[in-house]
């Protein structure tokens, strides 16, 4: 993944969209207003919503912290030779809580947004494609950009997702 990001033009482009921006805070606030019925339209997110960005960077942080704390605990002899014992104990605590947080996040946050959300599951992780309706609903900012570039040709998906009728 890191090599793809660093070495390919597409990877660098995707990471430009994945970068947190100040507008993500505005999208979060707008989404909250939408959920509580205080505005009529949902947030106008681009290619990645603030939810997707948060989840991506949470995984990156989780892998880093689990890797560092896991290495400290795995190489106990080295760790206790060069680091104070409280560092090893802190790593043990952080590692355990990070693992619990990761499991909880996957079980609640990720599965909801990937499978159980209103509108049905998002099959793009299997097919690699979003339907025009999904794109319009979930990523209206990117949909408008694609329409402006005339890259969206049809409203029907080329490959129907499981459970969907081809017309």
PDB file of C-alpha atoms in Angstrom:
ATOM      1  CA  UNK A   1       0.000   0.000   0.000  1.00  0.00           C
ATOM      2  CA  UNK A   2       2.753   2.444   0.913  1.00  0.00           C
ATOM      3  CA  UNK A   3       4.700   1.589  -2.255  1.00  0.00           C
ATOM      4  CA  UNK A   4       1.528   2.111  -4.332  1.00  0.00           C
ATOM      5  CA  UNK A   5       0.984   5.520  -2.711  1.00  0.00           C
ATOM      6  CA  UNK A   6       4.567   6.627  -3.203  1.00  0.00           C
ATOM      7  CA  UNK A   7       5.296   5.135  -6.637  1.00  0.00           C
ATOM      8  CA  UNK A   8       2.115   5.453  -8.697  1.00  0.00           C
ATOM      9  CA  UNK A   9       0.369   8.593  -9.953  1.00  0.00           C
ATOM     10  CA  UNK A  10      -3.010   7.098  -9.015  1.00  0.00           C
ATOM     11  CA  UNK A  11      -1.793   6.380  -5.469  1.00  0.00           C
ATOM     12  CA  UNK A  12      -0.565   9.940  -5.033  1.00  0.00           C
ATOM     13  CA  UNK A  13      -3.860  11.277  -6.408  1.00  0.00           C
ATOM     14  CA  UNK A  14      -5.912   9.154  -4.024  1.00  0.00           C
ATOM     15  CA  UNK A  15      -3.797  10.306  -1.073  1.00  0.00           C
ATOM     16  CA  UNK A  16      -4.407  13.933  -2.048  1.00  0.00           C
ATOM     17  CA  UNK A  17      -8.126  13.257  -1.636  1.00  0.00           C
ATOM     18  CA  UNK A  18      -7.590  11.287   1.589  1.00  0.00           C
ATOM     19  CA  UNK A  19      -5.709  14.133   3.290  1.00  0.00           C
ATOM     20  CA  UNK A  20      -7.682  15.689   6.168  1.00  0.00           C
ATOM     21  CA  UNK A  21      -8.904  19.208   5.386  1.00  0.00           C
ATOM     22  CA  UNK A  22     -10.586  21.947   7.395  1.00  0.00           C
ATOM     23  CA  UNK A  23     -13.681  21.431   5.233  1.00  0.00           C
ATOM     24  CA  UNK A  24     -14.055  17.966   6.812  1.00  0.00           C
ATOM     25  CA  UNK A  25     -14.967  19.658  10.095  1.00  0.00           C
ATOM     26  CA  UNK A  26     -17.627  21.651   8.227  1.00  0.00           C
ATOM     27  CA  UNK A  27     -18.915  18.413   6.662  1.00  0.00           C
ATOM     28  CA  UNK A  28     -19.100  16.804  10.103  1.00  0.00           C
ATOM     29  CA  UNK A  29     -21.066  19.728  11.522  1.00  0.00           C
ATOM     30  CA  UNK A  30     -23.339  19.806   8.461  1.00  0.00           C
ATOM     31  CA  UNK A  31     -23.966  16.042   8.778  1.00  0.00           C
ATOM     32  CA  UNK A  32     -24.939  16.501  12.427  1.00  0.00           C
ATOM     33  CA  UNK A  33     -27.368  19.263  11.485  1.00  0.00           C
ATOM     34  CA  UNK A  34     -28.789  16.981   8.776  1.00  0.00           C
ATOM     35  CA  UNK A  35     -29.200  14.069  11.197  1.00  0.00           C
ATOM     36  CA  UNK A  36     -31.098  16.286  13.630  1.00  0.00           C
ATOM     37  CA  UNK A  37     -33.288  17.645  10.831  1.00  0.00           C
ATOM     38  CA  UNK A  38     -31.994  21.197  11.037  1.00  0.00           C
ATOM     39  CA  UNK A  39     -30.922  21.283   7.365  1.00  0.00           C
ATOM     40  CA  UNK A  40     -32.564  19.557   4.393  1.00  0.00           C
ATOM     41  CA  UNK A  41     -29.478  18.322   2.548  1.00  0.00           C
ATOM     42  CA  UNK A  42     -26.614  16.128   3.683  1.00  0.00           C
ATOM     43  CA  UNK A  43     -22.978  17.262   3.624  1.00  0.00           C
ATOM     44  CA  UNK A  44     -21.527  17.741   0.122  1.00  0.00           C
ATOM     45  CA  UNK A  45     -18.494  15.476   0.536  1.00  0.00           C
ATOM     46  CA  UNK A  46     -16.027  14.776  -2.250  1.00  0.00           C
ATOM     47  CA  UNK A  47     -14.305  11.532  -3.126  1.00  0.00           C
ATOM     48  CA  UNK A  48     -13.881  10.518   0.522  1.00  0.00           C
ATOM     49  CA  UNK A  49     -16.216  11.525   3.327  1.00  0.00           C
ATOM     50  CA  UNK A  50     -14.893  12.653   6.687  1.00  0.00           C
ATOM     51  CA  UNK A  51     -15.995   9.241   7.997  1.00  0.00           C
ATOM     52  CA  UNK A  52     -13.839   7.378   5.466  1.00  0.00           C
ATOM     53  CA  UNK A  53     -10.869   9.643   6.128  1.00  0.00           C
ATOM     54  CA  UNK A  54     -11.207   9.185   9.887  1.00  0.00           C
ATOM     55  CA  UNK A  55     -11.393   5.428   9.531  1.00  0.00           C
ATOM     56  CA  UNK A  56      -8.371   5.330   7.193  1.00  0.00           C
ATOM     57  CA  UNK A  57      -6.160   7.444   9.450  1.00  0.00           C
ATOM     58  CA  UNK A  58      -7.382   5.598  12.553  1.00  0.00           C
ATOM     59  CA  UNK A  59      -6.178   2.345  10.982  1.00  0.00           C
ATOM     60  CA  UNK A  60      -2.826   3.954  10.125  1.00  0.00           C
ATOM     61  CA  UNK A  61      -2.414   5.243  13.686  1.00  0.00           C
ATOM     62  CA  UNK A  62      -3.552   1.903  15.116  1.00  0.00           C
ATOM     63  CA  UNK A  63      -1.037  -0.048  13.028  1.00  0.00           C
ATOM     64  CA  UNK A  64       1.760   2.300  14.073  1.00  0.00           C
ATOM     65  CA  UNK A  65       0.936   2.225  17.781  1.00  0.00           C
ATOM     66  CA  UNK A  66       0.310  -1.538  17.817  1.00  0.00           C
ATOM     67  CA  UNK A  67       3.562  -2.104  15.939  1.00  0.00           C
ATOM     68  CA  UNK A  68       5.684   0.034  18.259  1.00  0.00           C
ATOM     69  CA  UNK A  69       4.133  -1.216  21.488  1.00  0.00           C
ATOM     70  CA  UNK A  70       4.156  -4.800  20.208  1.00  0.00           C
ATOM     71  CA  UNK A  71       7.849  -4.550  19.307  1.00  0.00           C
ATOM     72  CA  UNK A  72       8.689  -3.169  22.752  1.00  0.00           C
ATOM     73  CA  UNK A  73       6.849  -6.068  24.403  1.00  0.00           C
ATOM     74  CA  UNK A  74       8.214  -8.697  21.989  1.00  0.00           C
ATOM     75  CA  UNK A  75      11.824  -7.710  22.550  1.00  0.00           C
ATOM     76  CA  UNK A  76      11.509  -7.555  26.325  1.00  0.00           C
ATOM     77  CA  UNK A  77      15.221  -8.093  27.039  1.00  0.00           C
ATOM     78  CA  UNK A  78      16.273  -5.258  24.744  1.00  0.00           C
ATOM     79  CA  UNK A  79      13.440  -3.011  25.946  1.00  0.00           C
ATOM     80  CA  UNK A  80      14.240  -3.436  29.621  1.00  0.00           C
ATOM     81  CA  UNK A  81      17.958  -2.994  28.953  1.00  0.00           C
ATOM     82  CA  UNK A  82      17.545   0.384  27.201  1.00  0.00           C
ATOM     83  CA  UNK A  83      14.191   1.740  28.413  1.00  0.00           C
ATOM     84  CA  UNK A  84      12.777   2.305  31.904  1.00  0.00           C
ATOM     85  CA  UNK A  85      10.380  -0.409  33.090  1.00  0.00           C
ATOM     86  CA  UNK A  86       7.482   2.075  33.136  1.00  0.00           C
ATOM     87  CA  UNK A  87       7.818   2.409  29.335  1.00  0.00           C
ATOM     88  CA  UNK A  88       7.353  -1.352  28.946  1.00  0.00           C
ATOM     89  CA  UNK A  89       4.360  -1.247  31.313  1.00  0.00           C
ATOM     90  CA  UNK A  90       2.878   1.734  29.440  1.00  0.00           C
ATOM     91  CA  UNK A  91       3.299  -0.120  26.137  1.00  0.00           C
ATOM     92  CA  UNK A  92       1.461  -3.100  27.594  1.00  0.00           C
ATOM     93  CA  UNK A  93      -1.468  -0.880  28.621  1.00  0.00           C
ATOM     94  CA  UNK A  94      -1.553   1.082  25.348  1.00  0.00           C
ATOM     95  CA  UNK A  95      -1.340  -2.131  23.306  1.00  0.00           C
ATOM     96  CA  UNK A  96      -4.272  -3.697  25.163  1.00  0.00           C
ATOM     97  CA  UNK A  97      -6.488  -0.621  24.916  1.00  0.00           C
ATOM     98  CA  UNK A  98      -5.612  -0.076  21.255  1.00  0.00           C
ATOM     99  CA  UNK A  99      -6.567  -3.688  20.500  1.00  0.00           C
ATOM    100  CA  UNK A 100      -9.895  -3.260  22.294  1.00  0.00           C
ATOM    101  CA  UNK A 101     -10.509   0.006  20.442  1.00  0.00           C
ATOM    102  CA  UNK A 102      -9.707  -1.633  17.089  1.00  0.00           C
ATOM    103  CA  UNK A 103     -12.085  -4.546  17.688  1.00  0.00           C
ATOM    104  CA  UNK A 104     -14.845  -2.242  18.891  1.00  0.00           C
ATOM    105  CA  UNK A 105     -14.369   0.139  15.977  1.00  0.00           C
ATOM    106  CA  UNK A 106     -14.489  -2.684  13.442  1.00  0.00           C
ATOM    107  CA  UNK A 107     -17.504  -4.328  15.059  1.00  0.00           C
ATOM    108  CA  UNK A 108     -19.557  -1.150  15.397  1.00  0.00           C
ATOM    109  CA  UNK A 109     -18.307   1.681  13.183  1.00  0.00           C
ATOM    110  CA  UNK A 110     -16.931  -0.117  10.139  1.00  0.00           C
ATOM    111  CA  UNK A 111     -19.560  -2.849   9.843  1.00  0.00           C
ATOM    112  CA  UNK A 112     -22.341  -0.285  10.157  1.00  0.00           C
ATOM    113  CA  UNK A 113     -20.944   1.958   7.430  1.00  0.00           C
ATOM    114  CA  UNK A 114     -20.050  -0.966   5.165  1.00  0.00           C
ATOM    115  CA  UNK A 115     -22.991  -3.330   5.670  1.00  0.00           C
ATOM    116  CA  UNK A 116     -25.847  -2.217   7.894  1.00  0.00           C
ATOM    117  CA  UNK A 117     -26.393   1.416   7.009  1.00  0.00           C
ATOM    118  CA  UNK A 118     -29.634   2.697   5.527  1.00  0.00           C
ATOM    119  CA  UNK A 119     -29.763   2.021   1.809  1.00  0.00           C
ATOM    120  CA  UNK A 120     -28.155  -1.387   2.096  1.00  0.00           C
ATOM    121  CA  UNK A 121     -24.594  -2.620   1.985  1.00  0.00           C
ATOM    122  CA  UNK A 122     -21.902  -1.026  -0.127  1.00  0.00           C
ATOM    123  CA  UNK A 123     -20.679  -3.738  -2.507  1.00  0.00           C
ATOM    124  CA  UNK A 124     -17.833  -1.651  -3.925  1.00  0.00           C
ATOM    125  CA  UNK A 125     -15.356  -3.614  -1.813  1.00  0.00           C
ATOM    126  CA  UNK A 126     -16.335  -6.682  -3.899  1.00  0.00           C
ATOM    127  CA  UNK A 127     -17.053  -5.168  -7.317  1.00  0.00           C
ATOM    128  CA  UNK A 128     -14.725  -2.178  -7.263  1.00  0.00           C
ATOM    129  CA  UNK A 129     -17.546   0.063  -8.493  1.00  0.00           C
ATOM    130  CA  UNK A 130     -20.230   2.342  -7.119  1.00  0.00           C
ATOM    131  CA  UNK A 131     -23.505   2.792  -8.930  1.00  0.00           C
ATOM    132  CA  UNK A 132     -24.327   6.308 -10.089  1.00  0.00           C
ATOM    133  CA  UNK A 133     -27.069   6.440  -7.426  1.00  0.00           C
ATOM    134  CA  UNK A 134     -24.600   5.470  -4.697  1.00  0.00           C
ATOM    135  CA  UNK A 135     -22.081   8.015  -5.958  1.00  0.00           C
ATOM    136  CA  UNK A 136     -24.748  10.721  -6.116  1.00  0.00           C
ATOM    137  CA  UNK A 137     -25.971   9.952  -2.586  1.00  0.00           C
ATOM    138  CA  UNK A 138     -22.691   9.207  -0.762  1.00  0.00           C
ATOM    139  CA  UNK A 139     -20.218  11.451  -2.607  1.00  0.00           C
ATOM    140  CA  UNK A 140     -22.201  14.311  -4.147  1.00  0.00           C
ATOM    141  CA  UNK A 141     -19.141  16.539  -4.494  1.00  0.00           C
ATOM    142  CA  UNK A 142     -17.278  13.972  -6.588  1.00  0.00           C
ATOM    143  CA  UNK A 143     -20.434  13.193  -8.571  1.00  0.00           C
ATOM    144  CA  UNK A 144     -20.752  16.871  -9.523  1.00  0.00           C
ATOM    145  CA  UNK A 145     -17.093  16.944 -10.550  1.00  0.00           C
ATOM    146  CA  UNK A 146     -17.530  13.877 -12.738  1.00  0.00           C
ATOM    147  CA  UNK A 147     -20.662  15.302 -14.327  1.00  0.00           C
ATOM    148  CA  UNK A 148     -18.792  18.513 -15.052  1.00  0.00           C
ATOM    149  CA  UNK A 149     -15.985  16.509 -16.646  1.00  0.00           C
ATOM    150  CA  UNK A 150     -18.569  14.416 -18.542  1.00  0.00           C
ATOM    151  CA  UNK A 151     -17.033  11.198 -17.216  1.00  0.00           C
ATOM    152  CA  UNK A 152     -20.301   9.720 -15.992  1.00  0.00           C
ATOM    153  CA  UNK A 153     -22.001   8.278 -19.034  1.00  0.00           C
ATOM    154  CA  UNK A 154     -24.849   6.180 -17.713  1.00  0.00           C
ATOM    155  CA  UNK A 155     -26.938   5.873 -14.585  1.00  0.00           C
ATOM    156  CA  UNK A 156     -27.019   2.048 -14.540  1.00  0.00           C
ATOM    157  CA  UNK A 157     -24.133  -0.025 -13.151  1.00  0.00           C
ATOM    158  CA  UNK A 158     -22.280  -2.121 -15.724  1.00  0.00           C
ATOM    159  CA  UNK A 159     -21.995  -5.019 -13.288  1.00  0.00           C
ATOM    160  CA  UNK A 160     -25.050  -5.422 -11.034  1.00  0.00           C
ATOM    161  CA  UNK A 161     -24.280  -6.059  -7.387  1.00  0.00           C
ATOM    162  CA  UNK A 162     -25.528  -9.251  -5.706  1.00  0.00           C
ATOM    163  CA  UNK A 163     -29.291  -9.140  -5.289  1.00  0.00           C
ATOM    164  CA  UNK A 164     -29.732  -6.421  -7.925  1.00  0.00           C
ATOM    165  CA  UNK A 165     -31.579  -7.034 -11.198  1.00  0.00           C
ATOM    166  CA  UNK A 166     -29.866  -6.168 -14.458  1.00  0.00           C
ATOM    167  CA  UNK A 167     -32.151  -4.129 -16.727  1.00  0.00           C
TER     168      UNK A 167
END
